[in-house]
Amino acid sequence: MKTFLPFFLLLITAVHSLQCNEDQQLSLLHFKKSLAYNSSVSSKLISWNSSTNCCSWIGVTCSTNGSVISLDISRESISSGIDNSSSLLDLQHLQSLNLASNNFVGTFPKEFFQVPSLETLDLSDNLELQGTLPEFPKNGSLRSLILRNTSFSGLLPNSLGNLEKLSTIDIEYCSFSGSIPRSIGNLTQLVQFFMSMNYFKGPVPSFSRAKNLAVIDLSFNIDLAGPINSTRCENLTDLVNLNLGYNLLDGNIPSALFSLPLLYSLDLSNNQFSGPFHQISNFSSCFLEFLDLSSNNLEGPIPISIRNVRGLQRLALGSNKLNGTFPISSLHQFRSLSYLDLSQNSLSLGLDATDFSYSSFPQFRNLYLATVKLRSPFPEFLRNQSRLKYLDLSHTQIHGKIPNWIWRINTLYLLNLSSNSLNLLEGPLLNPMPSSLRVLDLHSN
Ligand SMILES: *[C@@H]1O[C@H](CO)[C@@H](O)[C@H](O)[C@H]1NC(C)=O
Ligand SMILES: *[C@@H]1O[C@H](CO)[C@@H](O)[C@H](O)[C@H]1NC(C)=O
Ligand SMILES: *[C@@H]1O[C@H](CO)[C@@H](O)[C@H](O)[C@H]1NC(C)=O
Ligand SMILES: *[C@@H]1O[C@H](CO)[C@@H](O)[C@H](O)[C@H]1NC(C)=O
Ligand SMILES: *[C@@H]1O[C@H](CO)[C@@H](O)[C@H](O)[C@H]1NC(C)=O
Ligand SMILES: *[C@@H]1O[C@H](CO)[C@@H](O)[C@H](O)[C@H]1NC(C)=O
Ligand SMILES: *[C@@H]1O[C@H](CO)[C@@H](O)[C@H](O)[C@H]1NC(C)=O
Ligand SMILES: *[C@@H]1O[C@H](CO)[C@@H](O)[C@H](O)[C@H]1NC(C)=O
Ligand SMILES: *[C@@H]1O[C@H](CO)[C@@H](O)[C@H](O)[C@H]1NC(C)=O
Ligand SMILES: *[C@@H]1O[C@H](CO)[C@@H](O)[C@H](O)[C@H]1NC(C)=O
Ligand SMILES: *[C@@H]1O[C@H](CO)[C@@H](O)[C@H](O)[C@H]1NC(C)=O
Ligand SMILES: *[C@@H]1O[C@H](CO)[C@@H](O)[C@H](O)[C@H]1NC(C)=O
């Protein structure tokens, strides 16, 4: 014990005396002085003072030799700028810099992108922070570049393709423009690719060499155009989420997308994709939970093999040129389906089900069938629905009475029965209207 205790104390002292390099301590104090922030909100900068060692400051991480390698001053209500003479640039071993969720203003100095050791840069949620991307040298060290929700703008340089270690790029809600450089196709380590809500135009690059890609989001760029059939998606076996919605993409939808083993969310809505739906999609080994192909130019019948996609929770095919008859019995297969949009096509719904109980039907929350031909009395299959919030049966050629059980669905928010041949409100109205109801449209009956 006598020999053990001093040794133990020595060990503790050694851990505590992780000595911050004096130059770096001064650089950090200098940097702190250059910042305007609200000290009653601060939980990190408030702990930075010269009477303690910088390796013990909150938000500062040192390596074993006392070099500052990581700085996190996110959520500190900082409302000043950073200039290109910032003492932060003296931290030559910095690997991670997190300035997210402040109110930084002015232009972010390009010099920071050149810090050779920098692997992670997070500037997200600084609405007034401007900047452009520099040319990136070959073999850059950046792995994670997060500029989401800032005022960064300009073009993406071709040299983005030099960042061969890049695994996450998130520049959503910025103001970048121009085309997405093809050199992106050289990035093999990409896992997350978030570029929605910018002003990109031109083609979607090929990602076929990025075999670890899990998420691609290029939605809401408005002018991304051209086909995606050369994107060679069959190799993207780790892809879980693909969102290309709200662009100008056209041509066929690559059928390989529907057999990617991990893909659970596919949104290609609001584009100009065309071709016969049943030809592009073999649903026999498809594990999608969210499929949105609405507002395109897809034609022909809905392939019957869609029954195989048992896990579907959201199926949106509205506003296409689909035709033929969709058998209502198919819905029986989708136990988790809560959102179904078949509206604004030339579809018919085949009320072929007499031999099974509607009680085992999925419980819908949103059911949009406008213009789907039912040619029947008010559909009985809705009788056991208890979670419906939006129900649109307008222009569906239904006739006869509006059954009184419909008012028992006490979650209803919108009920559109307009432009049909309904002629009677069935009584007695014990439970007149669900209190949740906000929109009731019965016109043109
Ligand atoms: C600083 O933050 C506190 C708490 O949010 C707030 O009450 C105070 O008005 C802020 N001070 C300034 C100068 O913004
Ligand atoms: C410096 O920071 C430490 C730890 O946050 C605190 O205990 C100490 O009072 C501070 N000293 C001064 C002079 O502000
Ligand atoms: C200190 O550690 C950093 C980061 O691990 C390293 O890059 C640097 O070369 C080291 N410095 C010295 C003097 O050993
Ligand atoms: C730093 O910025 C100032 C003004 O923005 C500019 O005049 C100067 O050349 C820049 N210095 C470096 C080293 O880039
Ligand atoms: C962007 O950042 C601002 C300020 O931090 C925040 O209020 C807003 O919700 C963020 N917007 C998005 C889309 O994340
Ligand atoms: C890239 O950097 C790594 C070490 O970080 C090195 O091993 C490799 O040779 C470099 N490649 C090129 C092409 O410079
Ligand atoms: C991909 O990298 C190779 C080798 O570095 C280069 O020759 C090619 O031009 C790059 N492709 C693109 C599209 O930048
Ligand atoms: C897909 O991967 C296979 C095997 O790894 C490879 O041979 C093929 O060239 C890849 N296809 C594309 C389009 O990159
Ligand atoms: C992609 O589709 C366009 C038009 O739909 C067609 O002209 C082109 O040949 C197709 N390219 C490939 C690689 O299939
Ligand atoms: C659909 O895919 C399955 C397996 O992926 C395959 O066995 C079947 O032949 C395909 N059907 C068509 C019509 O291509
Ligand atoms: C469905 O539309 C296609 C063309 O889009 C047409 O050739 C076919 O005859 C239509 N089928 C029905 C049943 O209307
Ligand atoms: C509604 O559910 C009840 C009990 O689950 C069942 O007995 C009845 O047949 C169902 N009605 C319809 C129309 O499916």
Short mmCIF file of C-alpha atoms in Angstrom, two decimals, residues 110-343:
data_model
loop_
_atom_site.label_atom_id
_atom_site.label_comp_id
_atom_site.label_asym_id
_atom_site.label_seq_id
_atom_site.Cartn_x
_atom_site.Cartn_y
_atom_site.Cartn_z
CA LYS A 110 -11.25 30.27 -46.90
CA GLU A 111 -7.99 29.79 -45.02
CA PHE A 112 -9.73 27.39 -42.65
CA PHE A 113 -10.35 24.91 -45.44
CA GLN A 114 -6.60 24.77 -45.93
CA VAL A 115 -5.71 23.68 -42.37
CA PRO A 116 -4.01 20.42 -43.41
CA SER A 117 -5.13 18.35 -40.41
CA LEU A 118 -8.81 19.41 -40.50
CA GLU A 119 -11.17 16.44 -40.81
CA THR A 120 -14.49 17.83 -39.57
CA LEU A 121 -15.89 21.28 -40.18
CA ASP A 122 -19.39 22.11 -38.93
CA LEU A 123 -20.69 25.65 -39.54
CA SER A 124 -24.38 24.71 -39.73
CA ASP A 125 -27.26 26.91 -38.56
CA ASN A 126 -25.48 30.23 -38.89
CA LEU A 127 -27.95 31.96 -41.18
CA GLU A 128 -25.90 35.09 -41.76
CA LEU A 129 -22.56 33.39 -42.34
CA GLN A 130 -21.43 33.78 -45.94
CA GLY A 131 -18.70 32.04 -47.83
CA THR A 132 -17.64 30.13 -50.91
CA LEU A 133 -15.72 26.91 -51.30
CA PRO A 134 -12.01 27.10 -52.20
CA GLU A 135 -10.05 24.83 -54.53
CA PHE A 136 -9.25 21.71 -52.54
CA PRO A 137 -5.73 20.25 -52.78
CA LYS A 138 -5.18 16.61 -53.75
CA ASN A 139 -5.47 14.14 -50.88
CA GLY A 140 -7.31 16.58 -48.61
CA SER A 141 -8.04 15.37 -45.07
CA LEU A 142 -11.69 16.51 -44.80
CA ARG A 143 -14.10 13.73 -43.90
CA SER A 144 -17.10 15.75 -42.89
CA LEU A 145 -18.18 19.11 -44.32
CA ILE A 146 -21.37 20.53 -42.82
CA LEU A 147 -22.52 23.95 -44.01
CA ARG A 148 -26.25 23.32 -43.74
CA ASN A 149 -28.49 26.36 -43.24
CA THR A 150 -25.88 29.08 -43.83
CA SER A 151 -25.53 31.72 -46.55
CA PHE A 152 -22.72 29.91 -48.37
CA SER A 153 -23.06 30.35 -52.14
CA GLY A 154 -21.24 30.11 -55.47
CA LEU A 155 -20.17 27.06 -57.43
CA LEU A 156 -18.94 23.72 -56.16
CA PRO A 157 -15.33 23.42 -57.35
CA ASN A 158 -14.31 20.42 -59.44
CA SER A 159 -11.58 19.85 -56.88
CA LEU A 160 -14.25 18.66 -54.44
CA GLY A 161 -13.40 15.34 -56.09
CA ASN A 162 -9.92 15.60 -54.50
CA LEU A 163 -11.35 15.08 -51.02
CA GLU A 164 -11.00 11.34 -51.28
CA LYS A 165 -11.71 10.81 -47.57
CA LEU A 166 -14.98 12.74 -47.63
CA SER A 167 -17.82 10.71 -46.14
CA THR A 168 -20.38 13.38 -45.19
CA ILE A 169 -21.26 16.49 -47.11
CA ASP A 170 -24.27 18.46 -45.92
CA ILE A 171 -24.92 21.75 -47.70
CA GLU A 172 -28.73 21.74 -47.50
CA TYR A 173 -30.52 25.09 -47.21
CA CYS A 174 -27.62 27.09 -48.69
CA SER A 175 -27.45 29.14 -51.89
CA PHE A 176 -25.06 27.12 -54.04
CA SER A 177 -25.64 27.15 -57.79
CA GLY A 178 -24.24 25.79 -61.04
CA SER A 179 -23.91 22.11 -61.76
CA ILE A 180 -22.81 19.36 -59.41
CA PRO A 181 -19.27 18.45 -60.52
CA ARG A 182 -18.88 15.02 -62.10
CA SER A 183 -15.73 14.57 -60.01
CA ILE A 184 -18.09 13.67 -57.14
CA GLY A 185 -18.13 10.29 -58.88
CA ASN A 186 -14.54 9.78 -57.73
CA LEU A 187 -15.43 9.94 -54.04
CA THR A 188 -15.48 6.35 -52.86
CA GLN A 189 -15.93 6.96 -49.11
CA LEU A 190 -19.19 8.93 -49.31
CA VAL A 191 -21.87 7.85 -46.85
CA GLN A 192 -24.15 10.90 -46.60
CA PHE A 193 -24.79 13.29 -49.46
CA PHE A 194 -27.17 16.14 -48.57
CA MET A 195 -27.58 18.87 -51.19
CA SER A 196 -31.29 19.69 -51.19
CA MET A 197 -32.63 23.26 -51.15
CA ASN A 198 -29.98 24.91 -53.31
CA TYR A 199 -30.05 26.18 -56.91
CA PHE A 200 -28.25 23.36 -58.68
CA LYS A 201 -28.97 22.64 -62.33
CA GLY A 202 -27.85 20.09 -64.88
CA PRO A 203 -27.45 16.35 -64.42
CA VAL A 204 -27.30 14.17 -61.32
CA PRO A 205 -23.75 12.77 -61.11
CA SER A 206 -22.96 9.08 -61.07
CA PHE A 207 -22.34 7.65 -57.62
CA SER A 208 -21.52 4.13 -58.71
CA ARG A 209 -18.08 4.07 -57.04
CA ALA A 210 -19.39 5.20 -53.66
CA LYS A 211 -20.38 1.77 -52.44
CA ASN A 212 -21.03 2.89 -48.85
CA LEU A 213 -23.51 5.61 -49.75
CA ALA A 214 -26.49 5.49 -47.41
CA VAL A 215 -28.34 8.73 -48.13
CA ILE A 216 -28.64 10.93 -51.22
CA ASP A 217 -30.85 14.01 -50.98
CA LEU A 218 -30.92 16.37 -53.95
CA SER A 219 -34.54 17.44 -53.60
CA PHE A 220 -35.84 20.97 -54.20
CA ASN A 221 -33.13 22.16 -56.52
CA ILE A 222 -35.81 22.90 -59.15
CA ASP A 223 -33.48 22.82 -62.17
CA LEU A 224 -31.65 19.51 -61.83
CA ALA A 225 -32.52 17.92 -65.16
CA GLY A 226 -31.99 14.99 -67.47
CA PRO A 227 -32.25 11.23 -67.01
CA ILE A 228 -30.83 9.27 -64.08
CA ASN A 229 -30.52 5.99 -65.95
CA SER A 230 -26.75 6.43 -66.27
CA THR A 231 -26.35 6.81 -62.52
CA ARG A 232 -25.80 3.04 -62.30
CA CYS A 233 -27.55 2.60 -59.02
CA GLU A 234 -27.26 -1.20 -58.92
CA ASN A 235 -24.01 -0.93 -56.98
CA LEU A 236 -25.41 1.29 -54.25
CA THR A 237 -26.18 -1.66 -52.03
CA ASP A 238 -26.01 0.35 -48.78
CA LEU A 239 -28.46 3.02 -49.91
CA VAL A 240 -31.32 3.51 -47.44
CA ASN A 241 -32.77 6.83 -48.56
CA LEU A 242 -32.89 8.45 -52.00
CA ASN A 243 -34.69 11.76 -52.46
CA LEU A 244 -34.63 13.52 -55.84
CA GLY A 245 -38.07 15.12 -55.50
CA TYR A 246 -38.97 18.57 -56.88
CA ASN A 247 -36.57 18.79 -59.82
CA LEU A 248 -36.84 18.51 -63.62
CA LEU A 249 -35.57 14.97 -64.02
CA ASP A 250 -36.93 12.90 -66.90
CA GLY A 251 -36.52 9.61 -68.75
CA ASN A 252 -37.13 6.25 -67.19
CA ILE A 253 -36.82 5.32 -63.53
CA PRO A 254 -34.02 2.73 -63.29
CA SER A 255 -35.58 -0.58 -62.30
CA ALA A 256 -32.48 -1.45 -60.25
CA LEU A 257 -33.70 1.02 -57.62
CA PHE A 258 -36.54 -1.30 -56.69
CA SER A 259 -34.28 -4.17 -55.75
CA LEU A 260 -31.71 -2.39 -53.60
CA PRO A 261 -31.69 -4.48 -50.43
CA LEU A 262 -31.60 -1.69 -47.84
CA LEU A 263 -33.54 1.06 -49.61
CA TYR A 264 -36.56 1.95 -47.50
CA SER A 265 -37.36 5.46 -48.69
CA LEU A 266 -37.56 6.53 -52.35
CA ASP A 267 -38.90 9.95 -53.33
CA LEU A 268 -38.82 10.86 -57.02
CA SER A 269 -41.96 13.00 -56.86
CA ASN A 270 -42.56 16.21 -58.79
CA ASN A 271 -40.29 15.49 -61.73
CA GLN A 272 -40.97 14.45 -65.33
CA PHE A 273 -40.20 10.75 -65.20
CA SER A 274 -42.13 8.81 -67.82
CA GLY A 275 -42.67 5.36 -69.20
CA PRO A 276 -44.88 2.43 -68.30
CA PHE A 277 -44.87 1.91 -64.54
CA HIS A 278 -45.20 -1.87 -64.81
CA GLN A 279 -42.10 -2.15 -67.00
CA ILE A 280 -39.75 -0.26 -64.75
CA SER A 281 -40.60 -1.90 -61.52
CA ASN A 282 -40.14 -5.47 -60.48
CA PHE A 283 -41.31 -5.37 -56.90
CA SER A 284 -40.57 -8.99 -56.08
CA SER A 285 -37.56 -8.16 -53.89
CA CYS A 286 -38.34 -4.66 -52.75
CA PHE A 287 -38.25 -3.50 -49.13
CA LEU A 288 -39.51 0.04 -49.48
CA GLU A 289 -41.52 1.63 -46.67
CA PHE A 290 -41.93 5.04 -48.31
CA LEU A 291 -42.47 5.32 -52.04
CA ASP A 292 -43.41 8.67 -53.56
CA LEU A 293 -43.59 8.86 -57.37
CA SER A 294 -46.41 11.41 -57.47
CA SER A 295 -46.54 14.23 -60.03
CA ASN A 296 -44.65 12.59 -62.87
CA ASN A 297 -45.74 11.18 -66.24
CA LEU A 298 -45.82 7.47 -65.45
CA GLU A 299 -48.26 5.47 -67.60
CA GLY A 300 -50.10 2.20 -67.67
CA PRO A 301 -51.41 0.04 -64.86
CA ILE A 302 -49.99 -0.28 -61.35
CA PRO A 303 -48.02 -3.54 -61.41
CA ILE A 304 -49.69 -6.25 -59.40
CA SER A 305 -46.30 -7.23 -57.95
CA ILE A 306 -46.55 -4.13 -55.74
CA ARG A 307 -48.43 -6.47 -53.39
CA ASN A 308 -45.03 -7.87 -52.44
CA VAL A 309 -43.95 -4.66 -50.77
CA ARG A 310 -45.53 -5.66 -47.49
CA GLY A 311 -43.82 -3.03 -45.34
CA LEU A 312 -45.15 -0.01 -47.26
CA GLN A 313 -46.28 2.80 -44.97
CA ARG A 314 -46.62 5.52 -47.56
CA LEU A 315 -47.51 4.99 -51.21
CA ALA A 316 -47.96 8.12 -53.31
CA LEU A 317 -48.69 7.70 -57.01
CA GLY A 318 -51.01 10.68 -57.50
CA SER A 319 -50.94 12.99 -60.53
CA ASN A 320 -49.49 10.62 -63.11
CA LYS A 321 -51.05 9.00 -66.20
CA LEU A 322 -51.69 5.64 -64.63
CA ASN A 323 -54.69 3.64 -65.87
CA GLY A 324 -56.27 0.22 -65.48
CA THR A 325 -57.91 -1.27 -62.43
CA PHE A 326 -56.25 -1.50 -59.04
CA PRO A 327 -57.86 -4.31 -57.07
CA ILE A 328 -58.92 -3.19 -53.62
CA SER A 329 -57.92 -6.61 -52.32
CA SER A 330 -54.26 -5.58 -52.88
CA LEU A 331 -54.61 -3.11 -50.03
CA HIS A 332 -55.20 -6.04 -47.75
CA GLN A 333 -51.50 -6.94 -48.03
CA PHE A 334 -50.23 -3.65 -46.70
CA ARG A 335 -50.74 -3.92 -42.96
CA SER A 336 -48.69 -0.79 -42.18
CA LEU A 337 -49.95 1.44 -44.97
CA SER A 338 -51.21 4.71 -43.52
CA TYR A 339 -50.79 7.08 -46.48
CA LEU A 340 -52.21 6.22 -49.90
CA ASP A 341 -52.49 8.67 -52.78
CA LEU A 342 -53.83 7.38 -56.10
CA SER A 343 -55.60 10.60 -57.05
#
